[in-house]
Coordinates of C-alpha atoms in Angstrom, one line a residue:
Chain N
X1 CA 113.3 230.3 160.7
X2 CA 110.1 231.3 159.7
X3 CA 107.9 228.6 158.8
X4 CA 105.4 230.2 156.3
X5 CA 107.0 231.2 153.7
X6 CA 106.2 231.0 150.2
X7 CA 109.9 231.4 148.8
X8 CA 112.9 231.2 150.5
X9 CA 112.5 226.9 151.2
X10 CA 116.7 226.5 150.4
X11 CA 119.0 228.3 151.9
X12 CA 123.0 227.8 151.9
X13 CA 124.5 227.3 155.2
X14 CA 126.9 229.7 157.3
X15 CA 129.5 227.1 156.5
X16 CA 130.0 226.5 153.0
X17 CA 132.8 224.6 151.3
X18 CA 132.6 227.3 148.3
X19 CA 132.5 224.5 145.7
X20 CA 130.6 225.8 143.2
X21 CA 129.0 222.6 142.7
X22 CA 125.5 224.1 143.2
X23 CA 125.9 226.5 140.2
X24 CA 126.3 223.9 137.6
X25 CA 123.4 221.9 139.4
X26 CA 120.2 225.4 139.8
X27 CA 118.1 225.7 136.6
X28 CA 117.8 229.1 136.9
X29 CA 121.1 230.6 138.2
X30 CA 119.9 231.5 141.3
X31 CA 122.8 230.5 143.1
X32 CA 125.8 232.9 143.0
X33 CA 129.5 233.0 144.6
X34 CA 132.8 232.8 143.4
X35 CA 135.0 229.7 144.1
X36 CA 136.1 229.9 147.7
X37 CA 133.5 232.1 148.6
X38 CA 129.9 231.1 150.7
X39 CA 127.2 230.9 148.4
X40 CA 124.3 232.9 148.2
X41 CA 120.8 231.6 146.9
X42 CA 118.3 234.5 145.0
X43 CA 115.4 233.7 146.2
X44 CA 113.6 235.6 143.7
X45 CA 115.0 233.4 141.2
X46 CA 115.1 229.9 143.0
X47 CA 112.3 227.4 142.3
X48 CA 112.7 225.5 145.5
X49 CA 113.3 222.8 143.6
X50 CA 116.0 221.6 146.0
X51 CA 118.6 220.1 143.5
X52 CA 121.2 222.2 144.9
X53 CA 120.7 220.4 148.2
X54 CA 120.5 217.1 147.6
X55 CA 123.5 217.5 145.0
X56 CA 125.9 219.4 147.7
X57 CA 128.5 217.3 148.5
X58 CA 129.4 218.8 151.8
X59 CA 125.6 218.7 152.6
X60 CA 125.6 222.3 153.5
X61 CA 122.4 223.7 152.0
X62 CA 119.2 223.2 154.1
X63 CA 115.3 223.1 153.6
X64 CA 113.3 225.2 155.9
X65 CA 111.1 222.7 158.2
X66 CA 107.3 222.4 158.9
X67 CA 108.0 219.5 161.3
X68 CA 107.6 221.4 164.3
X69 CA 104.2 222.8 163.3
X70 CA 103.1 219.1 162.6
X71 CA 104.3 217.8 166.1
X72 CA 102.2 220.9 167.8
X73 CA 99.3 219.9 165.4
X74 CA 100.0 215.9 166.4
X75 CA 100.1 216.3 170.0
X76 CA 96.7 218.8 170.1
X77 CA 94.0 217.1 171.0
X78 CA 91.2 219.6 169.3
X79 CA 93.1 219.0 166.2
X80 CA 92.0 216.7 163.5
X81 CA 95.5 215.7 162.1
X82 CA 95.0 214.0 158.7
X83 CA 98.2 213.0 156.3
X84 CA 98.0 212.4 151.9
X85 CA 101.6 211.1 150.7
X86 CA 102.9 211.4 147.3
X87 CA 103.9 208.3 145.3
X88 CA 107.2 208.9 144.7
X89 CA 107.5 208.9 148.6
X90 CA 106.7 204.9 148.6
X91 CA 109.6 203.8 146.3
X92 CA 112.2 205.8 148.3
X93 CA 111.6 206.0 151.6
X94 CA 112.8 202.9 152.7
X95 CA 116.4 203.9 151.6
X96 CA 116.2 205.5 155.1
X97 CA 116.3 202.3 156.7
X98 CA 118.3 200.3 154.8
X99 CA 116.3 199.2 152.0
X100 CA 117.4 199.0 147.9
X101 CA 115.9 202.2 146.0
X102 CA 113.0 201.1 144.5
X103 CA 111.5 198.8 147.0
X104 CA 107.7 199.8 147.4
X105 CA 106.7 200.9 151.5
X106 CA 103.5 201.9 150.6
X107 CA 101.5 199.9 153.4
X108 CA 104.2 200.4 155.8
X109 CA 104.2 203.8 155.2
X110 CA 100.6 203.7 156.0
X111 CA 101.3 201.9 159.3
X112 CA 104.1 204.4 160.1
X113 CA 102.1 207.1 159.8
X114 CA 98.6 205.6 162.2
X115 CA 101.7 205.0 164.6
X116 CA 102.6 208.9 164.8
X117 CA 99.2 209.9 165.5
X118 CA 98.1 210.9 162.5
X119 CA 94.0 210.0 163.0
X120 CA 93.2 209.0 159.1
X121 CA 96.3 207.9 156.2
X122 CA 95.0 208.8 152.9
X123 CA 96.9 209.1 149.7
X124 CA 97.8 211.9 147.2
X125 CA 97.2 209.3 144.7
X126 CA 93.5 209.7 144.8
X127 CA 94.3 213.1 144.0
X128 CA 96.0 212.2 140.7
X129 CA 93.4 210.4 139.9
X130 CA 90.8 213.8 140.2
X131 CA 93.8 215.3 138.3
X132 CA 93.6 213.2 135.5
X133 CA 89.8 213.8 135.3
X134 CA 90.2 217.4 135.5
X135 CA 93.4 218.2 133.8
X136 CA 92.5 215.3 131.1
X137 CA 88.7 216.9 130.4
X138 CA 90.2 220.5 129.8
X139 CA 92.8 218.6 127.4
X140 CA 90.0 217.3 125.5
X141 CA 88.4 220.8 125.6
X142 CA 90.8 222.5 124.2
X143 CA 91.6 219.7 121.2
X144 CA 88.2 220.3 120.5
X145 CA 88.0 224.1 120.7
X146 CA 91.1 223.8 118.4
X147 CA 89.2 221.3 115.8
X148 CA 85.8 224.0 116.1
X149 CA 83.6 221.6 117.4
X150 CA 80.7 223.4 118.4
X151 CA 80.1 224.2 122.6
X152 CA 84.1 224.3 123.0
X153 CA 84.9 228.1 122.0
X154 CA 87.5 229.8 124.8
X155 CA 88.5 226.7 126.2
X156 CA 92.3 227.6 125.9
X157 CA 95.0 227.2 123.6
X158 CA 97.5 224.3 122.6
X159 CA 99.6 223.0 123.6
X160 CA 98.2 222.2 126.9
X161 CA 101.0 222.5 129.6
X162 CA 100.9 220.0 132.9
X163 CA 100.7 221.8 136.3
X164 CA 101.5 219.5 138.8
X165 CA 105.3 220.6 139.4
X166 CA 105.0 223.8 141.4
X167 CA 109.2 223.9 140.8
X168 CA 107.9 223.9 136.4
X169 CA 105.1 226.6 137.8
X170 CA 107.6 229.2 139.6
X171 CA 109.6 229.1 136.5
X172 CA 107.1 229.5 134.1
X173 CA 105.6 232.5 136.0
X174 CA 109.1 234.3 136.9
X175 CA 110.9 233.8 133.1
X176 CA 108.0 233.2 130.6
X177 CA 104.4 235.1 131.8
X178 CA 103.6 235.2 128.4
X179 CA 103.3 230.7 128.4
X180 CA 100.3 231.1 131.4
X181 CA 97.4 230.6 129.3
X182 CA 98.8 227.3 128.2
X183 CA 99.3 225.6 131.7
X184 CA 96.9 223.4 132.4
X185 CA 94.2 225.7 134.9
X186 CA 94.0 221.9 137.0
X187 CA 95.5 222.2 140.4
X188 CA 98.6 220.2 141.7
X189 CA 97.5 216.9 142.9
X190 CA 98.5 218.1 146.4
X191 CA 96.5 221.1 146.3
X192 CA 93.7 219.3 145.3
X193 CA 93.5 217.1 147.9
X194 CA 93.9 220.1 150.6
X195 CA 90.7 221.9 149.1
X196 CA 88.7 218.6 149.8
X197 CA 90.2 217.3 152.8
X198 CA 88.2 220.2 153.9
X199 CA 85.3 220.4 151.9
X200 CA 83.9 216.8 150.6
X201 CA 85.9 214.9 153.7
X202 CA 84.1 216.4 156.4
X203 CA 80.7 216.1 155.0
X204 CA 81.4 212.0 154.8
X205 CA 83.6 212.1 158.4
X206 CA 80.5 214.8 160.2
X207 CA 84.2 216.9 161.6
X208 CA 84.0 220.1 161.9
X209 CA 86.6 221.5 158.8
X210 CA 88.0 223.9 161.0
X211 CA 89.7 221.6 162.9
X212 CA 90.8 219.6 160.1
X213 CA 94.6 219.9 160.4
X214 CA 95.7 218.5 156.3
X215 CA 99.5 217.4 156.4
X216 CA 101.4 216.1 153.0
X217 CA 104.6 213.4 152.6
X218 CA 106.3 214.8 149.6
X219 CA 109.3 213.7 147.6
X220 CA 109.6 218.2 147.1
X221 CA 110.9 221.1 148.9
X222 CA 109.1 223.2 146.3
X223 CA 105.8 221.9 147.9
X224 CA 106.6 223.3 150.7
X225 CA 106.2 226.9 149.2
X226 CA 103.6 225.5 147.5
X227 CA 100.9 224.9 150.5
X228 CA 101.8 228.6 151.6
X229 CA 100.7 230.5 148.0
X230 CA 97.7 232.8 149.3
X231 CA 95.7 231.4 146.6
X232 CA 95.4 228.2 147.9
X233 CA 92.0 228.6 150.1
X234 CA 89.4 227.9 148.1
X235 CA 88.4 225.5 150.9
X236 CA 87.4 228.7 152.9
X237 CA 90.7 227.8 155.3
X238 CA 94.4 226.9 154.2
X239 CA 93.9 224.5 152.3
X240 CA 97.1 222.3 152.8
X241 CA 98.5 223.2 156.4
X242 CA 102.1 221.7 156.4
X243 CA 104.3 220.0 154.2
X244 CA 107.0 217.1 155.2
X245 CA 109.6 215.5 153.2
X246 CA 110.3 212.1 152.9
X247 CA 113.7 212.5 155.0
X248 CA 111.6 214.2 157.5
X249 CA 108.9 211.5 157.8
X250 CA 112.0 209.1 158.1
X251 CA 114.1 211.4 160.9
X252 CA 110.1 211.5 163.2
X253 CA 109.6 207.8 162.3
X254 CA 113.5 207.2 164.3
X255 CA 112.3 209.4 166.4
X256 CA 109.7 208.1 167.7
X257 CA 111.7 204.2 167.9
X258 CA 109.3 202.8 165.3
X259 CA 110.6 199.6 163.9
X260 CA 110.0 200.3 160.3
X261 CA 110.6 197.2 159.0
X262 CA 108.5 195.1 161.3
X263 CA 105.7 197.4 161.0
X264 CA 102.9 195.2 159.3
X265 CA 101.2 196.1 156.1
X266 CA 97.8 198.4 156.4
X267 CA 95.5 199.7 154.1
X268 CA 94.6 203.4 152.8
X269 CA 91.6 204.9 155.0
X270 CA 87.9 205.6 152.5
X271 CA 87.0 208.3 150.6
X272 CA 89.5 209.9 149.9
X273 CA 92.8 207.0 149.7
X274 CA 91.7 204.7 147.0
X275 CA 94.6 204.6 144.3
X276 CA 95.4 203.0 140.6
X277 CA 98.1 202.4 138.9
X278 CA 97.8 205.5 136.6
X279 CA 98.4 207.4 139.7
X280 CA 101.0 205.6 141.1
X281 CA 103.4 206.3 138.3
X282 CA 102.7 210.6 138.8
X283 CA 106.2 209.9 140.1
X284 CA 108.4 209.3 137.8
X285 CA 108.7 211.5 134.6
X286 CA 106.2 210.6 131.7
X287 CA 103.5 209.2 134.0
X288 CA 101.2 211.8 134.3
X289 CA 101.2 211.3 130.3
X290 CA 100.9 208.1 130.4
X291 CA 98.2 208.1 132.8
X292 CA 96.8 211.1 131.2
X293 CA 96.5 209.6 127.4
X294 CA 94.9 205.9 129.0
X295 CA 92.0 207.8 130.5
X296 CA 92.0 210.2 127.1
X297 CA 91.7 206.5 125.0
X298 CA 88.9 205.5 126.7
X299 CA 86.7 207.8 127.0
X300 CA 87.6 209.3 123.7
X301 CA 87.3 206.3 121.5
X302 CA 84.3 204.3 124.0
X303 CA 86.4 201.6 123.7
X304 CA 88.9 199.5 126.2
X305 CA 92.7 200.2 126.2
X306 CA 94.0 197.0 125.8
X307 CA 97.5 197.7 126.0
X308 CA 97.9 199.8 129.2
X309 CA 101.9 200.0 129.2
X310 CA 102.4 202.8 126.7
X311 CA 106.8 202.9 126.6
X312 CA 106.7 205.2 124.1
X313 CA 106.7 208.0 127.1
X314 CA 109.0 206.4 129.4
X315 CA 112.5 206.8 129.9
X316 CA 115.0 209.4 131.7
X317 CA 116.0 211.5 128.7
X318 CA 115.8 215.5 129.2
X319 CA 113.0 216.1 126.5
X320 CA 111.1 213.1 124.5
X321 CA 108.0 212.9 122.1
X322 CA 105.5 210.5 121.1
X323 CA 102.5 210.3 118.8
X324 CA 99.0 208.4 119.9
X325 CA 96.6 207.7 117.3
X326 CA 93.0 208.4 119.6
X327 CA 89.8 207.2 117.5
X328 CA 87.5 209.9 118.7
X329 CA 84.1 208.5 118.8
X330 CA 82.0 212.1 118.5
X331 CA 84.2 213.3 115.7
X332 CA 84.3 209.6 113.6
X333 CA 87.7 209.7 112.8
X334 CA 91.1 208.9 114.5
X335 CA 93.0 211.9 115.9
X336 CA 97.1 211.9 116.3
X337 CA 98.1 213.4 119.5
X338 CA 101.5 214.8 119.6
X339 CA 103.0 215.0 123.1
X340 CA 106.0 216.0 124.6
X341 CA 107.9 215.3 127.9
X342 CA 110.6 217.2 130.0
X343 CA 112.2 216.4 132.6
X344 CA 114.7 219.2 133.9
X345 CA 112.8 222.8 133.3
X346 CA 117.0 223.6 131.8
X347 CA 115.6 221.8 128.5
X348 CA 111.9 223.5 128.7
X349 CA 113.1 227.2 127.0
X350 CA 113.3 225.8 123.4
X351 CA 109.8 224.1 123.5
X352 CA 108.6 227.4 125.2
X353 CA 110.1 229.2 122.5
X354 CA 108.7 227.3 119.7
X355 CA 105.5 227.4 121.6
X356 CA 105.1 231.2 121.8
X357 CA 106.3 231.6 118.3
X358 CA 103.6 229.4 117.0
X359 CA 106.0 226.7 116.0
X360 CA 104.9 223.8 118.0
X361 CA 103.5 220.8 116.6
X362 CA 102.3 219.3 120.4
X363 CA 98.9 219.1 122.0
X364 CA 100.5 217.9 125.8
X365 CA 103.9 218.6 127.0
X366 CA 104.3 217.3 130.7
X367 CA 106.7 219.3 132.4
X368 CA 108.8 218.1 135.7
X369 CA 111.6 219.6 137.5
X370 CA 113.7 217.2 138.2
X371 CA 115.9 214.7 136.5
X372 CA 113.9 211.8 136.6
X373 CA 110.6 213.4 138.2
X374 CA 109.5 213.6 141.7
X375 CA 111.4 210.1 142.7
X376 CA 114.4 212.4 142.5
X377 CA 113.1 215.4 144.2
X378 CA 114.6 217.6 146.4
X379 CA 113.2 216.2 149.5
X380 CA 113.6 212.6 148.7
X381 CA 116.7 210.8 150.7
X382 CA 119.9 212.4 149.7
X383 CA 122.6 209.5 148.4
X384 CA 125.5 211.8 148.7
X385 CA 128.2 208.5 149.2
X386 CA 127.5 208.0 145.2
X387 CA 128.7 211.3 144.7
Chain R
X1 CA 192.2 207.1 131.9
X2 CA 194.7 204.5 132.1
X3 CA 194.5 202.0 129.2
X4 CA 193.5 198.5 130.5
X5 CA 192.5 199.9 133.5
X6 CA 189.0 198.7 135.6
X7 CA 187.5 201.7 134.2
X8 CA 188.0 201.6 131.0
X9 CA 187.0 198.1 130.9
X10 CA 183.2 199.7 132.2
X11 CA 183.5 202.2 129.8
X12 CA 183.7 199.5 127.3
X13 CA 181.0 197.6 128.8
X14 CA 178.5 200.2 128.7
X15 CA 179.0 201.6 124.9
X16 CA 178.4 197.6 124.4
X17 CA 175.0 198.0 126.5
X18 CA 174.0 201.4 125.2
X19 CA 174.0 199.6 121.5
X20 CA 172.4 196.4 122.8
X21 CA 169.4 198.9 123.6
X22 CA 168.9 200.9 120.2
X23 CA 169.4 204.3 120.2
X24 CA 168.4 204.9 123.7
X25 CA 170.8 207.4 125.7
X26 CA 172.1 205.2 128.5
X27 CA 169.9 205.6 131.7
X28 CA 171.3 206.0 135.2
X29 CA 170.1 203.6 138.2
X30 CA 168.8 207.0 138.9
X31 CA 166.8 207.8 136.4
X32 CA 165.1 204.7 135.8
X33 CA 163.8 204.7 139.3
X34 CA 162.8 208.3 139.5
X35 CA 160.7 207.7 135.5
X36 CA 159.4 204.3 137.4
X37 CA 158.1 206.2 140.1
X38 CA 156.4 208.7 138.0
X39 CA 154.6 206.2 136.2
X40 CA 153.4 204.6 138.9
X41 CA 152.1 207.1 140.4
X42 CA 149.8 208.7 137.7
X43 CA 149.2 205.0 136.9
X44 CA 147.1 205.0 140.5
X45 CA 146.2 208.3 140.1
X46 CA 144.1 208.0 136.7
X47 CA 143.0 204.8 137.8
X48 CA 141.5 205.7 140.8
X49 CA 139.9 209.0 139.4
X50 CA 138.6 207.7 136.2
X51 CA 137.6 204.8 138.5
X52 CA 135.4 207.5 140.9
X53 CA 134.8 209.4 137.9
X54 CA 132.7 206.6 136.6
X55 CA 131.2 205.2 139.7
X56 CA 129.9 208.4 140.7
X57 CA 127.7 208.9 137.5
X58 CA 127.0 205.3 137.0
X59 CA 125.5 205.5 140.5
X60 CA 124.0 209.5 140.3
X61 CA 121.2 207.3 137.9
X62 CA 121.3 204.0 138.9
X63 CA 119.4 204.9 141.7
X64 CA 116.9 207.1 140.1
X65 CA 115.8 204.2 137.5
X66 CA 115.4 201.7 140.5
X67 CA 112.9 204.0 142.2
X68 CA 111.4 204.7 138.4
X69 CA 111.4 200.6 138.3
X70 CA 109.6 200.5 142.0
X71 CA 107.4 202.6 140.9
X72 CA 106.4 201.1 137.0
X73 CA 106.4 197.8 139.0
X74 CA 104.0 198.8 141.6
X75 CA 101.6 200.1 138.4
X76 CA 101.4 196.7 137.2
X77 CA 100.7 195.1 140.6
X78 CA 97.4 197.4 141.1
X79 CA 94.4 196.1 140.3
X80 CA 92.9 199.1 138.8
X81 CA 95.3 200.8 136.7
X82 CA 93.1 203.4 134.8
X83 CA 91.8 207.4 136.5
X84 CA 88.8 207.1 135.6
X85 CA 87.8 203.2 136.9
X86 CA 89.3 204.2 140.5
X87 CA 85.3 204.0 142.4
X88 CA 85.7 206.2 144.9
X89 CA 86.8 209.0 142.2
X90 CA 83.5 208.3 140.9
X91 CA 81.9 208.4 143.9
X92 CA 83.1 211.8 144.7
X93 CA 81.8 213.1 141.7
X94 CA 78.2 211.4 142.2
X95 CA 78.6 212.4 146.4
X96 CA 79.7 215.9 145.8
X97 CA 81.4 217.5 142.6
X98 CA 78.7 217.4 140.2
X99 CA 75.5 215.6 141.9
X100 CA 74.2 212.6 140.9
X101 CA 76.7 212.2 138.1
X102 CA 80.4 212.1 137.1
X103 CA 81.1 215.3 135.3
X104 CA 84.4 216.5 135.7
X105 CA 85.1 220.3 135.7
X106 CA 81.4 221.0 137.4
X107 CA 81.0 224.4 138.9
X108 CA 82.0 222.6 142.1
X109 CA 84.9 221.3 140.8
X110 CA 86.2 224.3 138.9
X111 CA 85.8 226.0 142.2
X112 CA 87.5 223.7 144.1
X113 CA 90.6 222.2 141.9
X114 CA 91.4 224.8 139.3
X115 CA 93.2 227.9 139.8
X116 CA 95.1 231.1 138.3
X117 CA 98.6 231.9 137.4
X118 CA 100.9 235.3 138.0
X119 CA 99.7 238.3 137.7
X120 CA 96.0 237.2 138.2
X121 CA 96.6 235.8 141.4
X122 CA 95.6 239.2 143.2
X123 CA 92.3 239.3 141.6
X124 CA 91.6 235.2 141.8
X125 CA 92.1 235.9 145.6
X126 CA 89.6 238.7 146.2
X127 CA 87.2 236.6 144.0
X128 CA 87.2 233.8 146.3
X129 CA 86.9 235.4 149.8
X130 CA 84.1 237.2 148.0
X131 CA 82.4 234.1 147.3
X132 CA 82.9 232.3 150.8
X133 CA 81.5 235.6 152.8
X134 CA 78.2 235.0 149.9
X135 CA 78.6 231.5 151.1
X136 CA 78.3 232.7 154.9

């Protein structure tokens, strides 16, 4: 199978059970095939979001693979093979190897990945952290664009959309074209670590770029289509070369008889693998708000956040709201923020609708995929025995 | 039937049953067994799928909130907990994004880490190979 693709990631196998399980699961009806019948996916209208797969209970739909390319990268030695991981990767991979769901890897992750030659272990959280910067100051630009503050004109209507689910993005494009000016122009966190893995980290590491070979650990097939959209060179190369999931980081981990769990705990390389908490929590649905609106506080109002924890956004519910009150330093008055989260792009069409029909009453609606965000992904390990 | 006969003495018997029970019809050894049975056996069969039926959705999240729980719990471990306090994003803004400062969305950075949508993808694409053969 081809391995650059940038649609086309999930396919249904030649031997299909005909369940019809997968058509209740897709968000977009992409799957089709009467009961007792092999399934076909539309891979114009799938999202590569994966759900079907790891919901099949015959475990007969498949991801296409990068893995090889990575192993032909790993074992060439003109190649400077260098690996960012997601954080929903950290809480699930050790399901692979007998751990509880939720127990946190990250540092033998780390050590994992030195072990399989990759020649620096940084972390996509750094990236969240630029994303937050990024997709947080065009927030703040289009508030005040919307409030006619002076310097701010064209900066974008509201609501402002998130844009770190390329699952969210592929939907928005295919079934609502009309909702683009509202995503957030920031790019994923993944993408943005790509550009300057070969930009900013060669200039600190004196390696040539072109031999920069960027790999990412993601909880997402839909990443995987993702690193191959032709846009995505603004380095001046690719700018992400392959993407794993975390089953496949587990299944070359086995393979190469690392002991995972006596593997000590190591560090993040510099420059470019520092993390925080806001960052940490990209993985689980609400967290990029949450993340987003304690970096908004601060630098909005001048003033410390002192409670950090904001539960108002948490939870597993489809579609939930909140209101922050922001004291706005330049305006001298306190600004409620209306914000919306999604989790499952089914339960996105209303707010879409209410969006484009100048309805809505939100400034920043986070938009994820999956049930639960990326710690249920598509790529994550699959825990069909509970099914 | 001859009067005083064995069987007649059962017949007697069993009208004496019949209204020791109610108004229930008299039931053959037969019958009870065979409406036994049938209870039994959706007895184990309800049981057992409203017992899967259950387990399989109480599990289908109970394993999404423990990663979400990993996850919130590993937040509150970190030292730094806020975007903007993480150093070395401020240093890459000072090193390389915007010079000498931390200015998010800089020329460098819109370059680098924004990008377009759709139908304006074609055009975004022809704009930046544009700019890196200017660049070389």
């Amino acid at each position: 199978m081809s391995t650059v693709l940038t649609q086309g990631i999930i396919n249904v196998t030649s031997d299909c059970r005909a369940c019809d399980h997968c058509t209740s699961i897709c968000p977009t009806g992409a799957i089709s095939g009467l009961l007792g019948q092999r399934h076909k996916i539309d891979h114009n209208l799938c999202i590569n979001c994966g759900q079907c797969l790891i919901n099949c209970p015959f475990g007969r739909i498949e991801d296409a693979s990068m893995v090889d390319l990575v192993k032909k990268a790993l074992a060439d030695p003109s190649k400077f093979v260098i690996v960012q991981e997601a954080p929903a990767v950290r809480v699930a991979l050790g399901e692979e190897f007998g751990l509880e769901p939720g127990t946190n890897v990250k540092n033998k992750m780390y050590a994992a990945l030195r072990r399989l030659g990759f020649k620096k272990v940084y972390d996509t959280e750094f990236t969240a952290d630029l994303t937050i910067m990024e997709e947080g100051t065009e927030l703040i630009g289009r508030v005040y664009g919307a409030l006619g503050v002076k310097g701010y004109e064209n900066k974008g209507p509201l609501p402002q959309f998130t844009s770190c689910c390329p699952a969210w993005i592929k939907y928005a494009e295919d079934k609502y074209p009309k909702i683009i000016p509202y995503l957030s122009t920031a790019k994923s966190p993944q993408q943005m670590f790509g550009a300057i893995s070969k930009t900013y980290l060669p200039t600190k590491l004196n390696v040539n770029p072109a031999n920069i070979y960027s790999v990412s650990v993601m909880p997402c097939t839909a990443k995987k289509a993702e690193c191959n959209r032709p846009e995505f060179i603004s380095s001046g190369y690719q700018d992400v070369d392959a993407v794993i999931t975390t089953r496949e980081l587990a299944a070359l981990i086995k393979e190469k008889g690392i002991d995972f769990n006596k593997l000590p705990a190591e560090e993040a390389d510099k420059f470019i693998g520092a993390s925080t908490g806001a960052a940490t929590i990209f993985g689980v649905s609400g967290g990029v708000m949450e993340a987003a609106l304690r970096t908004a506080y601060e630098i909005l109002s001048g003033s410390t956040l002192d409670e950090v924890d904001l539960k108002a956004v948490r939870g597993l519910q489809s579609v939930r709201e909140a209101s922050v009150e922001i004291p706005v330093k330049a305006l001298g008055k306190a600004l409620p923020v209306n914000v919306a989260i999604v989790t499952g792009t089914k339960h996105v069409d209303k707010l879409i609708e209410d969006v484009l029909a100048g309805r809505s009453k939100y400034h920043f609606i986070e938009v994820m995929n999956c049930p639960g965000g990326c710690i249920n992904g598509g790529g994550q390990p699959i825990r069909r025995e509970m099914h | 039937m001859v009067v005083g006969s064995p069987s007649e003495e059962k017949c007697i018997r069993r009208e004496i049953k019949m209204k020791f029970f109610g108004e229930r019809e008299g039931m053959t050894r037969r019958q009870f067994f065979k409406g036994a049975g049938m209870l039994t056996v959706s007895a184990i069969f309800l049981g057992a799928f409203s017992k899967l039926g259950f387990d399989a959705f109480a599990a289908s999240t109970d394993y999404i909130e423990k990663r979400a729980a990993g996850l919130y719990a590993l937040d509150e471990k970190m030292a730094i907990r806020k975007s903007h306090e993480n150093p070395e994003i401020a240093q890459i803004y000072k090193d390389f994004l915007s010079p000498g400062e931390v200015k998010p969305v800089s020329e460098k950075a819109h370059h680098l880490l924004h990008t377009k949508y759709g139908k304006d993808i074609p055009n975004f694409i022809t704009e930046l190979k544009s700019k890196q053969n200017e660049a070389a």
